[in-house]
PDB file of C-alpha atoms and ligand atoms in Angstrom:
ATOM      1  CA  UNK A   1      37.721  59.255 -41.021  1.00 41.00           C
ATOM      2  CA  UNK A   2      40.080  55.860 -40.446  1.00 47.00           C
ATOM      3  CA  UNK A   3      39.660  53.464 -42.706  1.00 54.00           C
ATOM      4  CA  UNK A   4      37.847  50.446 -41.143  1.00 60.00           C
ATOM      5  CA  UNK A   5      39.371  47.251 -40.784  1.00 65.00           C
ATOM      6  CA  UNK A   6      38.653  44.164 -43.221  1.00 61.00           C
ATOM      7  CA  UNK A   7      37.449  42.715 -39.748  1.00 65.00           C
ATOM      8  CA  UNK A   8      35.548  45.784 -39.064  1.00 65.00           C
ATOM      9  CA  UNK A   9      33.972  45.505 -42.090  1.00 56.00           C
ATOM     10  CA  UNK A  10      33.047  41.980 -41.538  1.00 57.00           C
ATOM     11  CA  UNK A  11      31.922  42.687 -37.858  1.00 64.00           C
ATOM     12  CA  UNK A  12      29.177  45.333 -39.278  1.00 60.00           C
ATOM     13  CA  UNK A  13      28.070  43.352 -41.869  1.00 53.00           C
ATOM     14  CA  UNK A  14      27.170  40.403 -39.385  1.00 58.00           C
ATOM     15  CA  UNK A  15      25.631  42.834 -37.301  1.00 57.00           C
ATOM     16  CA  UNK A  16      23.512  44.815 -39.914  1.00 49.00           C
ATOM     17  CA  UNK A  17      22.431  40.735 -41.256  1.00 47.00           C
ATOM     18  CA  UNK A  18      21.673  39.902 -37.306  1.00 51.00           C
ATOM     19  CA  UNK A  19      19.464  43.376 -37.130  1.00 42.00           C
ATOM     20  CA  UNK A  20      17.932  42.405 -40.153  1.00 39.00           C
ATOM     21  CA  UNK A  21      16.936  38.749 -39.285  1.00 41.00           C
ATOM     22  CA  UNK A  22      15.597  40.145 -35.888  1.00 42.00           C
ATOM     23  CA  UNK A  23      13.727  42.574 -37.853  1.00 39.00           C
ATOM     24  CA  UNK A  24      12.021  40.006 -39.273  1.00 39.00           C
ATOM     25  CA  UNK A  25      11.079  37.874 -36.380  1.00 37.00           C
ATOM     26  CA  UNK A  26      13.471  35.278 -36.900  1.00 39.00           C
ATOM     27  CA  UNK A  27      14.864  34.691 -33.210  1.00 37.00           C
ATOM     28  CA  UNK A  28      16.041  30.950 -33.055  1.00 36.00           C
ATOM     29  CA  UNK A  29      17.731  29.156 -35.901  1.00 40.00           C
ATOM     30  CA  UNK A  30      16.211  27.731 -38.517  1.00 38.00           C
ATOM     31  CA  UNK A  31      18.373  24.158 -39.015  1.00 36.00           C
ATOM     32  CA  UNK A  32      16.986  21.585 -36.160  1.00 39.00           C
ATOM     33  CA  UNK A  33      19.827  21.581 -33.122  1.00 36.00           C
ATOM     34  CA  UNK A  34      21.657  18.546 -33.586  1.00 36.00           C
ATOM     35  CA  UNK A  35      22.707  20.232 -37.433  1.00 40.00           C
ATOM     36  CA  UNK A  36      23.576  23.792 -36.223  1.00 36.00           C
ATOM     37  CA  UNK A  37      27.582  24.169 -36.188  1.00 39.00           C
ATOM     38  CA  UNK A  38      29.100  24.481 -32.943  1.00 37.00           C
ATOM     39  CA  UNK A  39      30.474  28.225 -32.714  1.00 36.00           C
ATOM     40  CA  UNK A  40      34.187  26.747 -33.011  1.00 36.00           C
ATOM     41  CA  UNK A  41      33.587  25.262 -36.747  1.00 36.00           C
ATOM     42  CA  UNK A  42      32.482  28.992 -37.395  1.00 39.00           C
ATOM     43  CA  UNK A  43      35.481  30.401 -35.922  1.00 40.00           C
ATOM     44  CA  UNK A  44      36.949  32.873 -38.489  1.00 39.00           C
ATOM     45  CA  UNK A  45      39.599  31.437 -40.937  1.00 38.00           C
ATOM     46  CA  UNK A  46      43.062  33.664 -40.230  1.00 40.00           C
ATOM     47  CA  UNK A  47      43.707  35.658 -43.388  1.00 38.00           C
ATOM     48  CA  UNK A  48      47.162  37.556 -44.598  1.00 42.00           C
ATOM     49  CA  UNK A  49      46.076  41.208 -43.072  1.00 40.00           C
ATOM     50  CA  UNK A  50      46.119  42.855 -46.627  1.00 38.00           C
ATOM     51  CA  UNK A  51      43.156  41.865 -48.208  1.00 43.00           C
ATOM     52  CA  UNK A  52      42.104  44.786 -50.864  1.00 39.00           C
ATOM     53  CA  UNK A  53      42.551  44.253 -54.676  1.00 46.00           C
ATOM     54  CA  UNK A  54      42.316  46.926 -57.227  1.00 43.00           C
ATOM     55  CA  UNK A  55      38.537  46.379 -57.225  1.00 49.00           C
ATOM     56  CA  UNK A  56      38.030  46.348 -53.873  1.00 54.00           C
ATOM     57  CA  UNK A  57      38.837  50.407 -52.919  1.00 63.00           C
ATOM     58  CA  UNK A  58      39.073  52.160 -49.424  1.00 80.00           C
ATOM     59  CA  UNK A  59      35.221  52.470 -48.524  1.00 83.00           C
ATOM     60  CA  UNK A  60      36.154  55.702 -46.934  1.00 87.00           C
ATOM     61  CA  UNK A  61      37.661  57.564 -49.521  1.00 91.00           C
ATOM     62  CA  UNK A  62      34.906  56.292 -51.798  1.00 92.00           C
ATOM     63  CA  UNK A  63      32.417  57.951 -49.245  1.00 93.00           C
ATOM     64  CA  UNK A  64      34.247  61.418 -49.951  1.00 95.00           C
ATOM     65  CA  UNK A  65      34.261  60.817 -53.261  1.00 96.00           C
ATOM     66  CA  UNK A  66      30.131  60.158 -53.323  1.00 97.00           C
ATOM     67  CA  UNK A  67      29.352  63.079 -51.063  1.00 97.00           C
ATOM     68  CA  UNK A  68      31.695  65.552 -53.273  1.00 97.00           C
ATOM     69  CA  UNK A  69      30.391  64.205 -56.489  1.00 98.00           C
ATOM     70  CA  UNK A  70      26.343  63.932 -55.760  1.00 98.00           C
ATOM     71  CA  UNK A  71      26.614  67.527 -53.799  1.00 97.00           C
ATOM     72  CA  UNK A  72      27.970  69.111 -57.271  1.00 97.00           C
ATOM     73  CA  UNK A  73      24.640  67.332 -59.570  1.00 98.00           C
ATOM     74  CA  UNK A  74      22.525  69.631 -60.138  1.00 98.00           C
ATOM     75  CA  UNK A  75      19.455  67.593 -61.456  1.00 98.00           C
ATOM     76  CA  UNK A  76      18.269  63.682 -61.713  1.00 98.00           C
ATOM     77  CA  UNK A  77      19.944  62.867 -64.838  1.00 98.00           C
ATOM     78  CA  UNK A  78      23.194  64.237 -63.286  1.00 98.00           C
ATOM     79  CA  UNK A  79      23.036  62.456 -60.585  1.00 98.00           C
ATOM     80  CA  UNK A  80      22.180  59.349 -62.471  1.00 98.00           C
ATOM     81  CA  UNK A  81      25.271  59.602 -64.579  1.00 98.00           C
ATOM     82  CA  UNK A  82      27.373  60.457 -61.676  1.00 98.00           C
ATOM     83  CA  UNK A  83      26.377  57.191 -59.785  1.00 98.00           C
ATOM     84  CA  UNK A  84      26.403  54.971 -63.116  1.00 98.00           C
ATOM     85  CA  UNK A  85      29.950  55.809 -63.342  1.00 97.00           C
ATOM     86  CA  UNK A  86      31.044  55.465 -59.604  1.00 97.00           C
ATOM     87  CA  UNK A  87      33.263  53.107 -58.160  1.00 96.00           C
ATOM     88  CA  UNK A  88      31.498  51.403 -55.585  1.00 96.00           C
ATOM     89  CA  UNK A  89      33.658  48.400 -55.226  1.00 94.00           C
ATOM     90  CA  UNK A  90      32.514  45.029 -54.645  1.00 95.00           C
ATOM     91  CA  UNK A  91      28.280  46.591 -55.238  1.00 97.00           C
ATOM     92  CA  UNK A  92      29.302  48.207 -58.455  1.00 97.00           C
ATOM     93  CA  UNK A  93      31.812  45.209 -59.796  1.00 96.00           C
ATOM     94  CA  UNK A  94      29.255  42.449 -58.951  1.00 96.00           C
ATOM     95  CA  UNK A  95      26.147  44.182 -60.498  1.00 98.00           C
ATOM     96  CA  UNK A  96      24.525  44.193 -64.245  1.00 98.00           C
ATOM     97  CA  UNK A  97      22.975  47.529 -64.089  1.00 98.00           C
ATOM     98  CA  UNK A  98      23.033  50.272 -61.196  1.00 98.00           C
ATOM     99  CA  UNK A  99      19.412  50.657 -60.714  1.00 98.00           C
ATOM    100  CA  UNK A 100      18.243  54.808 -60.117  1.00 98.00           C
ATOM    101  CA  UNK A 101      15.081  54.914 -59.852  1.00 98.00           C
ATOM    102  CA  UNK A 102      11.575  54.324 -61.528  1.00 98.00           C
ATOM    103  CA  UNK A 103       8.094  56.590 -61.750  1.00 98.00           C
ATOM    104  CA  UNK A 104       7.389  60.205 -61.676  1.00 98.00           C
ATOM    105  CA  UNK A 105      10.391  62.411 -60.381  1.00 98.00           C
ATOM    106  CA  UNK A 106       7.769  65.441 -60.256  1.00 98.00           C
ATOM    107  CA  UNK A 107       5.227  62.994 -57.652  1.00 98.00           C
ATOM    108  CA  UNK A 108       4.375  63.950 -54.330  1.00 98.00           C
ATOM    109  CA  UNK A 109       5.559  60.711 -52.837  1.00 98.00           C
ATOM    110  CA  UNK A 110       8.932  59.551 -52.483  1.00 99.00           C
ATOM    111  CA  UNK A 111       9.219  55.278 -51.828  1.00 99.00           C
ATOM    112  CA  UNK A 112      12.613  54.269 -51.304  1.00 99.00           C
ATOM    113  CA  UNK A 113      13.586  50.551 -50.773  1.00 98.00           C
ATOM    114  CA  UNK A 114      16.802  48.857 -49.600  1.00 98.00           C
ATOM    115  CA  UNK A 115      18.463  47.804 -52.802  1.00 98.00           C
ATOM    116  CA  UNK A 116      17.874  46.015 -55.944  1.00 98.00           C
ATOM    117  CA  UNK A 117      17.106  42.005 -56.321  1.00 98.00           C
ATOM    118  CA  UNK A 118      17.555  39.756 -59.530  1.00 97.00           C
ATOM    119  CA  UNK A 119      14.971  41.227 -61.764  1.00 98.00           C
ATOM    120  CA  UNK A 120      15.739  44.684 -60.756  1.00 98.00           C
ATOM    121  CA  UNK A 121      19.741  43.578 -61.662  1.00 98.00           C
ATOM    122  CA  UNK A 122      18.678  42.513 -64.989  1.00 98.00           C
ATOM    123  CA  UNK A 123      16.333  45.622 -65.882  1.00 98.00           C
ATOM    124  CA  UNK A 124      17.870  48.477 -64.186  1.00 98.00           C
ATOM    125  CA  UNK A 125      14.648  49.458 -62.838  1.00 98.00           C
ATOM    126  CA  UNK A 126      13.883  49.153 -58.947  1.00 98.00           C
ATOM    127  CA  UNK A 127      10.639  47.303 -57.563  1.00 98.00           C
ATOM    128  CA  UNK A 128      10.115  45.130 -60.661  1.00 98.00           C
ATOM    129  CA  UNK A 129      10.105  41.968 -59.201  1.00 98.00           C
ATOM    130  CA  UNK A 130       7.390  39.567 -57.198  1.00 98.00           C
ATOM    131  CA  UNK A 131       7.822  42.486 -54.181  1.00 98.00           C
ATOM    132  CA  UNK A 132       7.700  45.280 -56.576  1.00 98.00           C
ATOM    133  CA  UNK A 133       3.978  43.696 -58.028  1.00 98.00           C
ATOM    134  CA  UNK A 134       3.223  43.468 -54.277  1.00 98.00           C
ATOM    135  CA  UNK A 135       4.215  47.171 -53.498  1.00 98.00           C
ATOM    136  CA  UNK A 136       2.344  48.236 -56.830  1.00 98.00           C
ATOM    137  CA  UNK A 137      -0.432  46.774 -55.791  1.00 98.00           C
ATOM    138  CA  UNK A 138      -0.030  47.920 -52.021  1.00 98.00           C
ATOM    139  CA  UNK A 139      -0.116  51.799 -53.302  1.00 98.00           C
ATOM    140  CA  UNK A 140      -3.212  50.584 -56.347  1.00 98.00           C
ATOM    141  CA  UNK A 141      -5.232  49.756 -53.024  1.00 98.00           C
ATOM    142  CA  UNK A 142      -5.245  53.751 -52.306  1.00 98.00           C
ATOM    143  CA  UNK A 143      -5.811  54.777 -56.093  1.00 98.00           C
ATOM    144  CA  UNK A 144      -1.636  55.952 -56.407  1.00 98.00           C
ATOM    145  CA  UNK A 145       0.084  54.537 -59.418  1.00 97.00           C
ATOM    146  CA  UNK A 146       3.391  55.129 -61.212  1.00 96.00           C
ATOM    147  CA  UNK A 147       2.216  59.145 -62.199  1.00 98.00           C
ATOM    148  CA  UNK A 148       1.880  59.819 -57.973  1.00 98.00           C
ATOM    149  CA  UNK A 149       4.887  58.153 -56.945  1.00 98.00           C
ATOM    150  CA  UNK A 150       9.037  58.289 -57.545  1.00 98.00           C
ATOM    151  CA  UNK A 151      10.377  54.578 -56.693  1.00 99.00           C
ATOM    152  CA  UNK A 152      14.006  54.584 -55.542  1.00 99.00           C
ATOM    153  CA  UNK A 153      16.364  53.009 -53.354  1.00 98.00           C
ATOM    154  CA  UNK A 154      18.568  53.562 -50.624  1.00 98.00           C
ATOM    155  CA  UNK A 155      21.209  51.529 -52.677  1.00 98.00           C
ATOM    156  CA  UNK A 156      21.488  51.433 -56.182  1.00 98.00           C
ATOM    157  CA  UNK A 157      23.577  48.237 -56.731  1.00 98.00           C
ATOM    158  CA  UNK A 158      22.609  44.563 -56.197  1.00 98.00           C
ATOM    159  CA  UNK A 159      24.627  43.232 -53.521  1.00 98.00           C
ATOM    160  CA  UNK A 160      26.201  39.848 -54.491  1.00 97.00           C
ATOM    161  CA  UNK A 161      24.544  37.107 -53.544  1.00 95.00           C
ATOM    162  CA  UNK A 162      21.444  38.942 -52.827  1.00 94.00           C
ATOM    163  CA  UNK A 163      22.432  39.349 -49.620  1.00 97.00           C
ATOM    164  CA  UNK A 164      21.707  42.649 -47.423  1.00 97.00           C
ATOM    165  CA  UNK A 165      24.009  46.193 -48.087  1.00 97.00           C
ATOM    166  CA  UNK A 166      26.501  46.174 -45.339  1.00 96.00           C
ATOM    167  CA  UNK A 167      26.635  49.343 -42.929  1.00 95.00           C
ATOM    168  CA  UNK A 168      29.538  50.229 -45.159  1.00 96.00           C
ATOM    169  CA  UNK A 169      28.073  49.714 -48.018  1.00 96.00           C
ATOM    170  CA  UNK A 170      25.031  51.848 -46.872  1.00 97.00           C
ATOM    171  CA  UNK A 171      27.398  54.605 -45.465  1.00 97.00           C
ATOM    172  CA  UNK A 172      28.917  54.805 -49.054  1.00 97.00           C
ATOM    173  CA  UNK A 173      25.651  54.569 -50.814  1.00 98.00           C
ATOM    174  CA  UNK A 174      24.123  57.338 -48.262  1.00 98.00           C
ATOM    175  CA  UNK A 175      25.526  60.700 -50.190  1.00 98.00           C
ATOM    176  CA  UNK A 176      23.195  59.412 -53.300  1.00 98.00           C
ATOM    177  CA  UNK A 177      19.905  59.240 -51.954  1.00 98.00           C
ATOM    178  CA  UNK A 178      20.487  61.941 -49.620  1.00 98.00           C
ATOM    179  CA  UNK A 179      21.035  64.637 -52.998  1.00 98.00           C
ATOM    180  CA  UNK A 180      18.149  62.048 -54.740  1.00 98.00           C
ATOM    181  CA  UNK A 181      15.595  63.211 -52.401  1.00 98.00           C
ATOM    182  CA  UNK A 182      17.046  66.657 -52.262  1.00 98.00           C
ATOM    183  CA  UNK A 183      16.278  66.635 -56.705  1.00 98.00           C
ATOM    184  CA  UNK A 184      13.111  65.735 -55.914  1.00 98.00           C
ATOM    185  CA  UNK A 185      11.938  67.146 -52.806  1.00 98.00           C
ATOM    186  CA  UNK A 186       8.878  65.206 -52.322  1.00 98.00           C
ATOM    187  CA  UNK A 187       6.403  66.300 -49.780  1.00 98.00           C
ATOM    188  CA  UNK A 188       5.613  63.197 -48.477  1.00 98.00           C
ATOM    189  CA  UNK A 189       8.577  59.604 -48.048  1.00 99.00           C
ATOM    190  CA  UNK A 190       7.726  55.832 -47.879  1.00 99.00           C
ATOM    191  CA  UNK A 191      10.317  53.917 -46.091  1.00 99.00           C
ATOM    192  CA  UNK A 192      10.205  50.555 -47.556  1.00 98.00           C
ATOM    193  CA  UNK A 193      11.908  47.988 -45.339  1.00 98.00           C
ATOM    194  CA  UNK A 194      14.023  48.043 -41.845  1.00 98.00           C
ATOM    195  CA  UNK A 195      17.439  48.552 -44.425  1.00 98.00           C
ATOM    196  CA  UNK A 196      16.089  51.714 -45.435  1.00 98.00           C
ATOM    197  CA  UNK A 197      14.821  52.917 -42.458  1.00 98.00           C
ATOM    198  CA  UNK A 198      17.957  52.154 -40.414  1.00 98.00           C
ATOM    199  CA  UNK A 199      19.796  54.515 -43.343  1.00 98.00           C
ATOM    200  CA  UNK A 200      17.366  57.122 -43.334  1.00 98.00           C
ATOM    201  CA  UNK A 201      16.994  57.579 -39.916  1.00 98.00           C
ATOM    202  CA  UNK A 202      19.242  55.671 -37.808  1.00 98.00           C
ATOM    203  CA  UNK A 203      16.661  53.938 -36.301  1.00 98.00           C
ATOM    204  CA  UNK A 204      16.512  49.883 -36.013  1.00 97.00           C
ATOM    205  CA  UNK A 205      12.943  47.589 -35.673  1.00 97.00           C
ATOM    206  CA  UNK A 206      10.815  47.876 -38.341  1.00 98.00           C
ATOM    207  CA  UNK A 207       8.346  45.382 -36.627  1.00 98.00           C
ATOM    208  CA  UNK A 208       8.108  47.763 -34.165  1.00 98.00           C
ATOM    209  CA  UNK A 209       8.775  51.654 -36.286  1.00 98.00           C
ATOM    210  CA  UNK A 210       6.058  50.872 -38.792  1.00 98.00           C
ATOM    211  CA  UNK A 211       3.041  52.756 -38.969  1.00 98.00           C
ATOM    212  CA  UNK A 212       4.815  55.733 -36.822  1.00 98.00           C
ATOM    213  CA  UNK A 213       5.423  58.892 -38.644  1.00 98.00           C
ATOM    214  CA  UNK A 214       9.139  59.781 -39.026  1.00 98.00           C
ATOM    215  CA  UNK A 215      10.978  63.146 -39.937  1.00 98.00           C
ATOM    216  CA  UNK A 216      13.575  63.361 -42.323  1.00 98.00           C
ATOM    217  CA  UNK A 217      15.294  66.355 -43.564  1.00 98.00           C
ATOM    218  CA  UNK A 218      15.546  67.140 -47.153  1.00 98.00           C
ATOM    219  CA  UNK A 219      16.673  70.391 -48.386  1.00 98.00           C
ATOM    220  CA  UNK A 220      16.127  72.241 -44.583  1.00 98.00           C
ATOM    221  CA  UNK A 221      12.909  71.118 -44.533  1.00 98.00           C
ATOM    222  CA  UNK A 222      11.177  68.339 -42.426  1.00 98.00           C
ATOM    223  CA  UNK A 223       9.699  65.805 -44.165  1.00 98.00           C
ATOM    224  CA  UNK A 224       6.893  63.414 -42.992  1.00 98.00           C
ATOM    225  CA  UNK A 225       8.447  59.800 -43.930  1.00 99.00           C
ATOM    226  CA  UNK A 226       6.271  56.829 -43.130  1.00 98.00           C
ATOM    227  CA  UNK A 227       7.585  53.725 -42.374  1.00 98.00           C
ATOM    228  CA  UNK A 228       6.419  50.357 -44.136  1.00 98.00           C
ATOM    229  CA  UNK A 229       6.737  47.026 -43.892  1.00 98.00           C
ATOM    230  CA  UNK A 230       8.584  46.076 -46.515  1.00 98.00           C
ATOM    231  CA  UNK A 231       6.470  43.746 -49.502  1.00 98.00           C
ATOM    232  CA  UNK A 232       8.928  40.915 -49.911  1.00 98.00           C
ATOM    233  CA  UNK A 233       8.628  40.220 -46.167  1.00 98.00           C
ATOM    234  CA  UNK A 234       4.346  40.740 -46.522  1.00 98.00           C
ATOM    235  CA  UNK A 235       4.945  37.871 -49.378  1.00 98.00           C
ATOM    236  CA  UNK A 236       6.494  35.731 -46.221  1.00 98.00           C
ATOM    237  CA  UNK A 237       4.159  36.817 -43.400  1.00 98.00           C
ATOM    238  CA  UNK A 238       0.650  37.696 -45.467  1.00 98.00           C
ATOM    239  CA  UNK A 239      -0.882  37.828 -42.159  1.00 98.00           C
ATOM    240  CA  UNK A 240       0.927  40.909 -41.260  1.00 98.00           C
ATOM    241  CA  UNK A 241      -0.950  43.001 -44.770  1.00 98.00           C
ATOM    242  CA  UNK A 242      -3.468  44.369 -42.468  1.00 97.00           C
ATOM    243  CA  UNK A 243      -0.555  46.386 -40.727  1.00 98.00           C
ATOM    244  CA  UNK A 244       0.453  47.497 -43.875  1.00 98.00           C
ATOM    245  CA  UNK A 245      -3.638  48.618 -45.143  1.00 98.00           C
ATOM    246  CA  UNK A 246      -2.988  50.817 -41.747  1.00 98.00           C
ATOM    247  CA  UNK A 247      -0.084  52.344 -42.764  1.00 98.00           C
ATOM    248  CA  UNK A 248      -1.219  52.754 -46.267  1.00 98.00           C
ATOM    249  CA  UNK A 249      -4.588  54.255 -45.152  1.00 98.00           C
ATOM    250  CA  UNK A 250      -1.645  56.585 -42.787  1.00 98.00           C
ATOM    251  CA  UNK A 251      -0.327  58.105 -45.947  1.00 98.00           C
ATOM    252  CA  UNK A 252      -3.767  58.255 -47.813  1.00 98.00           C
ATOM    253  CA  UNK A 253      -5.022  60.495 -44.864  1.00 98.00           C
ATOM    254  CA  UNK A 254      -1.775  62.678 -45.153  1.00 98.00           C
ATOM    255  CA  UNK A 255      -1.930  62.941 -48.744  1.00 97.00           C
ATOM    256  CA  UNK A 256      -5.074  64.446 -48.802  1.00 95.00           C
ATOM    257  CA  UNK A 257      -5.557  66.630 -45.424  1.00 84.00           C
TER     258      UNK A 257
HETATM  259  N1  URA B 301      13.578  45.178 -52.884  1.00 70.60           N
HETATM  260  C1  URA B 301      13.941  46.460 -52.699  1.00 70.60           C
HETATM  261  O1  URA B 301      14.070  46.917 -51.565  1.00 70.60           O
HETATM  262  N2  URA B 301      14.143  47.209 -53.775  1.00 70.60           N
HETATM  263  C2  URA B 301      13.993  46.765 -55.019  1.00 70.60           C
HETATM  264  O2  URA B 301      14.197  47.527 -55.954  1.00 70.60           O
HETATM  265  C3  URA B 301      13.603  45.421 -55.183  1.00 70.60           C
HETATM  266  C4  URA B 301      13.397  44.647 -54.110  1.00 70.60           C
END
């Protein structure tokens, strides 16, 4: 694979960000007209062309690195240690803790969210924050606690800034949960979030994917993955819960027929 472009890499990001903030309704911007830069203030600043440092590596060669090292780990606490001590660049430099995952690896259910925010930084546990109480809560309202579900997500650094994991970023990250779900070969996935379910399954519009039974293959096998709005956007648009009791009554139904 060619090594993508600082530009390239810049490109993807806005796009991923732009998918993202369509994802969640936002069409128009949010600063009243007369304060929203023309496009030429905006235009990009022209940059030497070498732009890497010694912490920033090739994304691609850190994607064959992932996929050779999480193929060879042959259970969770492997692949934990494999991923704590990975170079992932700008995620891994910028981050207190690379966050694995949280719950019971021998559960049914498999939740994976998009990647960690400040509280999961700080505790190195994902889903621990105001959206974590929500999604705890969310799964409480069908009797499933910690002992039915394994919490993970499809990145396991914080990006800085809080902002969203780049396509890169995801790409590179990809290998990990990919052997994750293969350890624990759930019978059942939640997709938490449109990141996630773009990485998963390639797809884009969670307004629109939610609620609609997915397939995702882990180990061979075809695995029903449901598709959730994700909590810290239900925090933003409360009105939109009742979506989410549908999809949560979804998985309930699965669960037990
Ligand atoms: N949002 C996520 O998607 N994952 C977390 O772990 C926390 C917030």
């Amino acid at each position: 694979m060619t090594e993508a472009s600082p530009e390239q890499v810049l490109k993807q990001a806005l796009k991923a960000s732009q998918v993202w903030w369509q994802d969640m309704g936002v069409d128009a911007p949010i600063l009243p007209a007369a304060q929203v830069k023309p496009a030429a203030v905006l235009k990009p600043v022209k940059r030497p062309a070498q732009q890497h440092t010694p912490n920033t590596p090739d994304i691609s060669a850190q994607m064959t690195k992932a996929t050779e090292q999480a193929k060879a780990a042959p259970t969770l606490d492997a692949l934990k240690a494999i991923i704590e001590g990975f170079d992932a660049g700008v995620l891994s430099d910028h981050a207190r803790n690379m966050v694995f995952a949280r719950g019971n690896p021998d559960a049914d259910i498999m939740v994976i969210g998009e990647a960690p925010g400040r509280q999961e930084d700080e505790s190195g546990q994902p889903f621990v924050g105001p959206a974590g109480q929500l999604l705890d809560k969310m799964f409480a309202a069908i009797d499933l606690d910690e002992d039915d579900l394994y919490i993970t997500n499809v990145c396991n650094w914080r990006p800085p800034g809080n902002r969203n994991p780049n396509e890169p970023e995801l790409a590179m990250c990809a290998p990990f949960i990919t052997r994750h779900m293969e350890l624990v070969a759930p019978k059942l996935v939640v997709i938490v979030g449109g990141i996630s379910l773009q990485a998963l399954t390639g797809k884009t519009g969670i307004m629109k994917m939610r609620g609609q039974w997915q397939s995702l293959d882990i180990n061979a096998k075809p695995t029903p993955a449901m598709p959730l709005y994700h909590p810290a956007f239900l925090l933003r648009r409360p009105e939109l819960k009742r979506d989410a009791w549908r999809d949560l009554l979804a998985i309930q139904k699965r669960m037990s027929g």
